[in-house]
Coordinates of C-alpha atoms and ligand atoms in Angstrom, one line a residue:
X62 CA 69.7 -87.7 4.8
X63 CA 70.5 -86.9 1.3
X64 CA 67.2 -85.9 -0.9
X65 CA 66.7 -88.8 -3.3
X66 CA 65.2 -88.7 -7.1
X67 CA 63.8 -91.7 -9.0
X68 CA 63.2 -91.1 -12.6
X69 CA 61.3 -94.0 -14.1
X70 CA 59.5 -95.3 -17.6
X71 CA 62.2 -94.5 -20.2
X72 CA 60.8 -95.9 -23.5
X73 CA 65.0 -96.4 -23.5
X74 CA 68.4 -96.1 -20.6
X75 CA 71.4 -96.4 -22.2
X76 CA 73.8 -97.2 -19.6
X77 CA 77.0 -96.8 -21.5
X78 CA 78.0 -99.0 -18.6
X79 CA 80.6 -102.2 -19.0
X80 CA 77.9 -103.8 -20.3
X81 CA 76.5 -101.3 -22.8
X82 CA 73.4 -101.9 -21.4
X83 CA 69.8 -100.5 -23.3
X84 CA 66.7 -100.8 -20.9
X85 CA 63.4 -100.6 -22.1
X86 CA 61.0 -99.4 -19.5
X87 CA 64.1 -97.9 -17.9
X88 CA 65.4 -95.6 -14.6
X89 CA 67.1 -94.7 -12.0
X90 CA 67.2 -93.7 -8.4
X91 CA 69.3 -91.2 -7.0
X92 CA 70.6 -90.0 -3.4
X93 CA 72.1 -86.8 -3.9
X94 CA 74.5 -86.0 -6.3
X95 CA 74.9 -90.3 -7.0
X96 CA 73.3 -92.9 -9.0
X97 CA 71.9 -96.0 -6.2
X98 CA 70.2 -98.1 -8.8
X99 CA 69.7 -98.6 -12.2
X100 CA 67.2 -101.2 -14.1
X101 CA 63.9 -101.7 -15.4
X102 CA 61.6 -99.8 -13.1
X103 CA 60.4 -102.6 -11.9
X104 CA 63.1 -103.0 -10.9
X105 CA 63.7 -99.3 -8.5
X106 CA 62.1 -98.3 -5.7
X107 CA 59.0 -97.0 -5.8
X108 CA 59.3 -93.3 -4.0
X109 CA 61.3 -90.7 -3.4
X110 CA 61.5 -87.0 -2.7
X111 CA 61.4 -86.5 -6.3
X112 CA 59.9 -88.7 -9.2
X113 CA 59.7 -88.0 -12.7
X114 CA 58.3 -90.1 -15.3
X115 CA 60.1 -90.5 -18.4
X116 CA 57.3 -92.3 -20.4
X117 CA 58.2 -92.0 -24.5
X118 CA 61.8 -90.7 -23.5
X119 CA 65.3 -91.9 -24.1
X120 CA 67.7 -91.2 -21.2
X121 CA 71.2 -91.3 -21.9
X122 CA 74.5 -90.1 -19.6
X123 CA 75.0 -86.4 -19.7
X124 CA 77.2 -85.7 -22.5
X125 CA 80.8 -84.3 -22.3
X126 CA 82.4 -81.4 -24.2
X127 CA 85.9 -81.2 -23.9
X128 CA 86.9 -78.1 -26.0
X129 CA 85.3 -74.9 -25.7
X130 CA 86.4 -70.8 -26.4
X131 CA 83.0 -70.1 -24.4
X132 CA 83.4 -66.0 -24.5
X133 CA 83.4 -66.7 -28.4
X134 CA 80.5 -67.0 -28.7
X135 CA 80.1 -63.0 -28.3
X136 CA 81.9 -63.3 -31.9
X137 CA 79.9 -65.3 -33.8
X138 CA 79.6 -65.0 -37.4
X139 CA 81.6 -61.5 -37.6
X140 CA 82.2 -61.4 -41.3
X141 CA 85.6 -60.9 -41.9
X142 CA 86.6 -64.0 -40.1
X143 CA 83.8 -66.2 -41.9
X144 CA 85.6 -67.4 -44.7
X145 CA 89.4 -67.3 -43.6
X146 CA 91.1 -70.5 -42.2
X147 CA 92.5 -70.7 -38.9
X148 CA 95.2 -68.0 -39.0
X149 CA 93.5 -65.7 -41.0
X150 CA 90.6 -66.1 -38.5
X151 CA 92.7 -65.8 -35.7
X152 CA 94.5 -62.8 -36.7
X153 CA 91.2 -61.3 -37.7
X154 CA 89.6 -61.8 -34.6
X155 CA 92.2 -61.1 -31.9
X156 CA 91.7 -57.3 -31.8
X157 CA 87.5 -57.5 -31.3
X158 CA 88.5 -59.9 -28.4
X159 CA 91.1 -57.8 -27.0
X160 CA 88.2 -55.8 -26.1
X161 CA 87.0 -58.1 -23.8
X162 CA 86.0 -57.5 -20.3
X163 CA 84.7 -59.3 -16.8
X164 CA 81.2 -58.9 -17.3
X165 CA 81.2 -60.4 -21.3
X166 CA 83.6 -63.5 -19.7
X167 CA 80.4 -64.1 -17.3
X168 CA 77.5 -63.5 -19.6
X169 CA 79.1 -65.5 -22.2
X170 CA 80.4 -68.3 -20.1
X171 CA 76.4 -68.5 -18.7
X172 CA 74.9 -68.7 -22.5
X173 CA 77.6 -70.9 -24.0
X174 CA 76.3 -73.2 -20.9
X175 CA 72.7 -73.0 -21.2
X176 CA 73.1 -73.7 -25.3
X177 CA 75.3 -76.7 -23.9
X178 CA 72.8 -78.1 -21.8
X179 CA 70.1 -77.4 -23.8
X180 CA 71.7 -80.0 -26.1
X181 CA 72.5 -83.0 -23.6
X182 CA 75.9 -81.8 -21.9
X183 CA 76.1 -81.4 -18.3
X184 CA 80.1 -81.6 -17.7
X185 CA 82.1 -79.2 -19.8
X186 CA 85.8 -78.0 -20.6
X187 CA 86.1 -74.5 -21.2
X188 CA 89.5 -72.9 -22.7
X189 CA 90.3 -68.8 -21.6
X190 CA 93.3 -68.3 -23.1
X191 CA 92.6 -64.2 -23.4
X192 CA 92.7 -61.9 -20.4
X193 CA 92.3 -58.1 -21.2
X194 CA 91.2 -55.8 -19.1
X195 CA 91.5 -57.4 -16.0
X196 CA 89.6 -60.2 -17.1
X197 CA 89.8 -63.5 -15.2
X198 CA 89.4 -67.5 -15.5
X199 CA 87.2 -66.4 -11.7
X200 CA 84.6 -64.8 -14.0
X201 CA 83.9 -68.2 -16.1
X202 CA 84.3 -70.1 -12.5
X203 CA 81.5 -68.1 -10.8
X204 CA 79.2 -68.7 -13.8
X205 CA 79.1 -72.0 -13.8
X206 CA 78.3 -72.5 -10.0
X207 CA 75.7 -70.3 -11.0
X208 CA 74.0 -72.0 -13.8
X209 CA 75.0 -75.3 -12.3
X210 CA 76.7 -77.3 -14.7
X211 CA 80.1 -79.8 -14.0
X212 CA 82.8 -77.7 -14.9
X213 CA 86.3 -78.3 -16.1
X214 CA 88.2 -74.5 -16.0
X215 CA 91.4 -74.2 -18.3
X216 CA 93.5 -71.3 -17.5
X217 CA 95.0 -70.8 -21.0
X218 CA 97.3 -68.0 -22.0
X219 CA 99.4 -66.4 -24.3
X220 CA 102.4 -65.2 -24.2
X221 CA 104.4 -64.4 -27.9
X222 CA 103.1 -61.8 -29.6
X223 CA 103.8 -60.4 -33.0
X224 CA 106.9 -58.8 -31.9
X225 CA 108.4 -61.9 -31.1
X226 CA 107.4 -64.0 -34.2
X227 CA 103.8 -65.8 -32.6
X228 CA 101.0 -64.7 -33.8
X229 CA 98.8 -62.8 -31.2
X230 CA 99.3 -58.9 -31.0
X231 CA 101.4 -57.6 -28.6
X232 CA 98.9 -55.9 -26.3
X233 CA 97.2 -59.2 -25.7
X234 CA 100.2 -61.5 -24.3
X235 CA 100.9 -61.8 -20.8
X236 CA 104.1 -62.2 -18.8
X237 CA 104.7 -65.6 -17.9
X238 CA 105.9 -65.4 -14.8
X239 CA 102.3 -64.0 -14.3
X240 CA 100.9 -66.8 -16.1
X241 CA 102.0 -69.3 -13.6
X242 CA 101.6 -67.7 -10.4
X243 CA 98.2 -66.9 -11.7
X244 CA 97.9 -70.9 -12.6
X245 CA 98.9 -72.1 -9.4
X246 CA 96.2 -69.8 -7.6
X247 CA 93.4 -70.6 -9.3
X248 CA 94.4 -74.2 -8.4
X249 CA 95.0 -73.4 -5.0
X250 CA 91.9 -71.7 -4.6
X251 CA 89.3 -74.0 -6.5
X252 CA 90.6 -77.2 -8.2
X253 CA 88.3 -79.9 -6.8
X254 CA 90.2 -83.6 -7.0
X255 CA 87.4 -85.6 -5.2
X256 CA 85.2 -87.8 -7.1
X257 CA 81.6 -85.8 -7.8
X258 CA 83.7 -82.5 -8.4
X259 CA 81.3 -79.9 -9.7
X260 CA 85.0 -77.6 -10.6
X261 CA 87.9 -78.4 -11.6
X262 CA 91.3 -76.5 -13.1
X263 CA 93.4 -77.4 -15.6
X264 CA 96.9 -75.7 -16.9
X265 CA 96.6 -74.8 -20.6
X266 CA 98.8 -72.6 -22.5
X267 CA 96.6 -71.6 -26.0
X268 CA 98.9 -73.5 -28.5
X269 CA 102.4 -74.2 -29.3
X270 CA 102.8 -70.7 -31.7
X271 CA 101.4 -68.4 -29.3
X272 CA 103.8 -69.4 -25.9
X273 CA 107.0 -70.3 -25.6
X274 CA 109.2 -73.6 -24.8
X275 CA 109.8 -72.7 -21.8
X276 CA 105.7 -72.1 -20.7
X277 CA 105.0 -75.4 -21.9
X278 CA 107.6 -77.2 -19.8
X279 CA 106.6 -75.2 -17.0
X280 CA 103.0 -75.5 -16.9
X281 CA 103.5 -79.0 -17.4
X282 CA 105.9 -79.4 -14.2
X283 CA 102.8 -77.0 -12.4
X284 CA 100.1 -79.1 -13.9
X285 CA 101.9 -82.3 -12.5
X286 CA 102.7 -80.8 -8.6
X287 CA 99.3 -80.2 -8.1
X288 CA 97.9 -83.5 -9.7
X289 CA 95.8 -81.2 -12.4
X290 CA 95.2 -81.8 -16.1
X291 CA 97.2 -80.4 -19.0
X292 CA 95.3 -79.2 -22.3
X293 CA 96.3 -77.5 -25.7
X294 CA 95.2 -76.6 -29.3
X295 CA 98.2 -79.2 -31.1
X296 CA 98.1 -80.1 -35.2
X297 CA 95.4 -78.5 -36.0
X298 CA 95.6 -77.7 -39.3
X299 CA 98.6 -77.9 -42.2
X300 CA 100.1 -74.7 -41.4
X301 CA 100.3 -75.6 -38.3
X302 CA 102.5 -79.0 -38.6
X303 CA 104.6 -76.1 -41.3
X304 CA 104.8 -74.2 -38.0
X305 CA 105.8 -76.1 -36.3
X306 CA 108.7 -78.4 -38.6
X307 CA 110.4 -74.5 -39.3
X308 CA 109.9 -73.1 -35.5
X309 CA 111.1 -76.7 -33.4
X310 CA 112.4 -78.9 -36.5
X311 CA 109.6 -81.5 -35.4
X312 CA 105.9 -82.3 -36.0
X313 CA 103.5 -81.1 -33.3
X314 CA 103.5 -84.7 -31.7
X315 CA 107.3 -84.8 -31.3
X316 CA 107.3 -81.5 -29.9
X317 CA 104.9 -82.2 -27.5
X318 CA 106.6 -85.2 -26.7
X319 CA 109.6 -83.2 -26.0
X320 CA 107.7 -80.7 -23.8
X321 CA 106.3 -84.0 -21.6
X322 CA 103.5 -83.0 -22.7
X323 CA 102.2 -86.6 -23.5
X324 CA 100.2 -88.5 -21.1
X325 CA 97.1 -89.5 -19.3
X326 CA 96.8 -86.3 -18.1
X327 CA 96.9 -84.4 -21.1
X328 CA 94.2 -83.6 -23.9
X329 CA 94.8 -81.9 -27.4
X330 CA 92.2 -80.2 -29.3
X331 CA 91.9 -80.9 -32.7
X332 CA 95.1 -83.2 -34.1
X333 CA 93.4 -83.2 -37.3
X334 CA 97.2 -83.4 -39.0
X335 CA 98.3 -85.9 -36.4
X336 CA 101.0 -88.1 -38.1
X337 CA 101.0 -92.7 -37.6
X338 CA 103.9 -91.5 -35.6
X339 CA 101.6 -89.0 -33.3
X340 CA 99.0 -91.8 -33.4
X341 CA 100.7 -94.5 -31.8
X342 CA 102.8 -92.0 -29.3
X343 CA 99.0 -90.7 -28.1
X344 CA 98.1 -94.5 -27.7
X345 CA 101.1 -95.6 -26.2
X346 CA 100.9 -93.2 -23.4
X347 CA 97.3 -92.3 -23.4
X348 CA 97.3 -88.9 -24.3
X349 CA 93.5 -87.6 -25.2
X350 CA 92.0 -85.9 -28.3
X351 CA 89.4 -83.6 -28.5
X352 CA 87.7 -84.2 -31.8
X353 CA 86.1 -80.8 -32.7
X354 CA 84.6 -81.8 -36.4
X355 CA 82.7 -78.5 -36.8
X356 CA 84.9 -76.2 -35.8
X357 CA 87.3 -78.4 -37.9
X358 CA 84.6 -78.6 -40.9
X359 CA 84.0 -75.0 -41.0
X360 CA 87.6 -73.9 -40.6
X361 CA 88.2 -76.0 -43.9
X362 CA 91.1 -77.5 -41.6
X363 CA 90.4 -81.4 -42.8
X364 CA 89.1 -85.0 -41.5
X365 CA 90.7 -86.4 -37.9
X366 CA 91.4 -89.7 -38.6
X367 CA 89.2 -90.8 -35.5
X368 CA 88.8 -94.3 -36.9
X369 CA 92.9 -94.9 -36.5
X370 CA 93.1 -93.5 -33.4
X371 CA 90.2 -95.5 -31.9
X372 CA 91.4 -98.8 -33.4
X373 CA 94.9 -97.6 -31.9
X374 CA 93.8 -97.2 -28.9
X375 CA 93.8 -93.2 -28.5
X376 CA 91.4 -92.1 -26.0
X377 CA 89.1 -89.5 -27.8
X378 CA 86.5 -87.2 -26.9
X379 CA 84.3 -84.7 -28.3
X380 CA 84.0 -80.5 -28.4
X381 CA 82.5 -78.5 -30.0
X382 CA 85.2 -76.1 -30.0
X383 CA 84.4 -72.1 -29.9
X384 CA 81.7 -70.2 -30.7
X385 CA 83.0 -68.3 -33.6
X386 CA 84.7 -71.4 -35.5
X387 CA 81.3 -73.6 -35.4
X388 CA 79.3 -70.8 -34.3
X389 CA 77.0 -73.3 -32.4
X390 CA 77.7 -74.9 -29.0
X391 CA 74.7 -77.7 -29.5
X392 CA 76.3 -80.8 -27.7
X393 CA 74.1 -83.3 -29.7
X394 CA 74.6 -81.7 -33.2
X395 CA 78.5 -82.1 -32.4
X396 CA 77.7 -85.9 -32.1
X397 CA 75.5 -86.4 -35.8
X398 CA 78.8 -84.2 -36.9
X399 CA 81.6 -86.8 -35.6
X400 CA 79.3 -89.6 -37.0
X401 CA 78.9 -87.9 -40.8
X402 CA 82.9 -86.5 -41.1
X403 CA 83.9 -90.0 -40.0
X404 CA 81.6 -91.7 -42.8
X405 CA 82.9 -88.9 -45.4
X406 CA 86.5 -89.5 -45.0
X407 CA 86.6 -92.9 -43.9
X408 CA 83.5 -94.7 -45.5
X409 CA 80.3 -96.3 -43.8
X410 CA 81.8 -98.6 -41.6
X411 CA 83.8 -95.6 -40.3
X412 CA 81.6 -94.4 -37.0
X413 CA 78.1 -95.9 -35.4
X414 CA 75.7 -93.9 -33.7
X415 CA 76.9 -95.6 -30.7
X416 CA 80.1 -95.0 -31.3
X417 CA 79.4 -91.3 -31.6
X418 CA 77.5 -91.4 -28.2
X419 CA 80.5 -93.5 -26.7
X420 CA 83.0 -91.0 -27.3
X421 CA 80.3 -88.2 -26.4
X422 CA 80.1 -89.7 -23.0
X423 CA 82.5 -92.6 -21.8
X424 CA 85.5 -91.0 -24.2
X425 CA 84.8 -87.4 -22.3
X426 CA 84.7 -89.1 -19.0
X427 CA 88.5 -90.8 -19.8
X428 CA 89.8 -87.4 -21.5
X429 CA 89.0 -85.6 -18.5
X430 CA 90.6 -88.0 -16.2
X431 CA 86.9 -89.4 -14.6
X432 CA 86.0 -92.1 -13.4
X433 CA 82.3 -90.6 -11.9
X434 CA 80.7 -89.4 -15.2
X435 CA 79.7 -90.8 -18.3
X436 CA 77.8 -93.6 -17.7
X437 CA 74.7 -94.7 -15.6
X438 CA 75.5 -96.8 -13.0
X439 CA 75.8 -97.4 -9.1
X440 CA 78.2 -95.5 -8.0
X441 CA 78.1 -93.0 -10.8
X442 CA 77.5 -89.3 -10.9
X443 CA 73.7 -88.5 -11.2
X444 CA 74.2 -86.8 -14.6
X445 CA 71.8 -87.7 -17.0
X446 CA 69.8 -86.4 -19.5
X447 CA 66.2 -86.8 -21.7
X448 CA 64.7 -86.0 -25.3
X449 CA 61.1 -86.3 -26.0
X450 CA 60.8 -88.8 -28.6
X451 CA 57.1 -87.1 -29.8
X452 CA 59.0 -84.2 -31.2
X453 CA 58.4 -83.7 -35.1
X454 CA 62.1 -85.1 -36.0
X455 CA 62.5 -88.0 -34.6
X456 CA 58.7 -89.3 -36.1
X457 CA 59.3 -92.8 -38.0
X458 CA 62.4 -93.8 -36.3
X459 CA 61.1 -95.4 -33.4
X460 CA 62.0 -98.6 -34.1
X461 CA 65.8 -97.7 -32.6
X462 CA 65.3 -94.2 -30.3
X463 CA 68.8 -94.4 -29.5
X464 CA 70.6 -94.1 -33.0
X465 CA 67.6 -91.5 -34.0
X466 CA 69.0 -89.4 -31.4
X467 CA 72.7 -88.9 -33.4
X468 CA 71.2 -90.1 -36.9
X469 CA 68.3 -87.5 -37.1
X470 CA 68.4 -83.6 -36.6
X471 CA 69.6 -82.5 -33.4
X472 CA 66.8 -82.3 -30.6
X473 CA 67.0 -80.1 -27.2
X474 CA 66.7 -82.0 -24.1
X475 CA 63.2 -82.4 -22.2
X476 CA 64.9 -83.2 -19.0
X477 CA 68.9 -82.8 -17.7
X478 CA 69.9 -83.8 -14.1
X479 CA 73.2 -82.3 -12.6
X480 CA 74.8 -83.5 -10.1
X481 CA 71.3 -84.8 -8.8
X482 CA 70.0 -81.1 -9.5
X483 CA 67.5 -80.9 -12.2
X484 CA 69.0 -77.9 -14.3
X485 CA 66.5 -78.3 -17.2
X486 CA 62.5 -79.7 -16.6
X487 CA 60.2 -79.8 -19.4
X488 CA 62.8 -78.3 -21.8
X489 CA 63.2 -75.0 -19.7
X490 CA 66.2 -74.1 -17.8
X491 CA 65.8 -74.1 -14.2
X492 CA 68.8 -72.8 -12.6
X493 CA 68.3 -69.1 -14.6
X494 CA 66.1 -66.7 -16.8
X495 CA 67.3 -67.4 -20.6
X496 CA 65.1 -64.2 -21.8
X497 CA 67.2 -62.1 -20.1
X498 CA 70.3 -63.3 -20.4
X499 CA 70.3 -63.3 -24.4
X500 CA 69.7 -60.0 -24.1
X501 CA 72.5 -58.8 -22.3
X502 CA 74.6 -60.7 -24.3
X503 CA 73.3 -59.6 -27.4
X504 CA 73.8 -56.4 -25.9
X505 CA 77.6 -56.7 -24.8
X506 CA 78.7 -58.8 -28.4
X507 CA 77.3 -55.1 -29.9
X508 CA 79.5 -53.1 -27.3
X509 CA 82.8 -55.5 -28.6
X510 CA 82.1 -55.0 -31.8
X511 CA 82.3 -51.4 -31.5
X512 CA 78.6 -51.6 -33.0
Ligands
ZN848 ZN1 90.1 -74.4 -29.6

């Protein structure tokens, strides 16, 4: 018999189900890794193997992060890359990243996941596209298992170095046949297509300016042969558009279509400069977008037309992006930034707090092609988080605790449950010891920087 868990008495529980209920005095009852009942506390069973009282808390479905490069937490705020735009930023960081080791991948992935989990995220993807010195995606996958996060591991890749007209140095690019072979190995070894999967694999060449046309096409064929998703960066800034026009005589959206990189099994990061024809194409084909507002602001890439995308029917999710181009991996902070940036670009009606939360939950689930996360309802995964409304940052905002989550300064979770397992209890990670992890991460970051 699966272990049962009862969470009850929440000030308000946000379901994000079809009815978009916000249940005062709400709670949920789970058996093993799935939710059996959601409702007011009086409607739920009275006991369970584990009972958690959430008086004074707001409860939401776990947030979903759809774009990240977790290894980059080792190179936050590196001076030459602090003030550049995308291409300058990349070219100053590539030489540092060439020193990555398998231990660095494992430790930085756990560090990045700890930061995400403490900020309300329960499912994350990670896009690892650089594999020097024997690094493998297996290193990230092992880290996710240790900390207990639901994980979509993206097998990234770069194959076109400087000598062939690409952006990365030749020393960090890989052979295309080897990339495809490794992607196939990873899918066969790890990908779980079932509902409630804790681990899925996606095929994810880094970007159109770091791999060949052939690799993009063959990646799509491989992913579709196995029924896994495809992910890359697209239309990030104006230089990206210029590169695409010059190199392929197409806009990034036209290039994506030409390569077969559109469809409900594809999601693209950024799309800041996606044009109207691109928005229509993405809507028509169900192609997803990972919106990364902090990164877009940090690199001055522009303001993604999220209102227009959503109105047209494009599936939009959120991503914190790599910790070097955001420098923070705070998921609730990203939700807040999405709302603020939409308003800077398109006025105060461009996004509401509840819509921002919807993008970060249901939006993430849709973009990752999942029907088992993003909402709290019977039959869904037991992934939920609770925030303590007695925190100083919420004072004066308790007439609308749901909007307070987004409008007030980003809070840390008091409780996080992933796949029915308590991962954060009373604000502390329950699955690993954070102090030694931060210490090791800092030592490795110093080594990588050559200090
Ligand atoms: Zn990225």
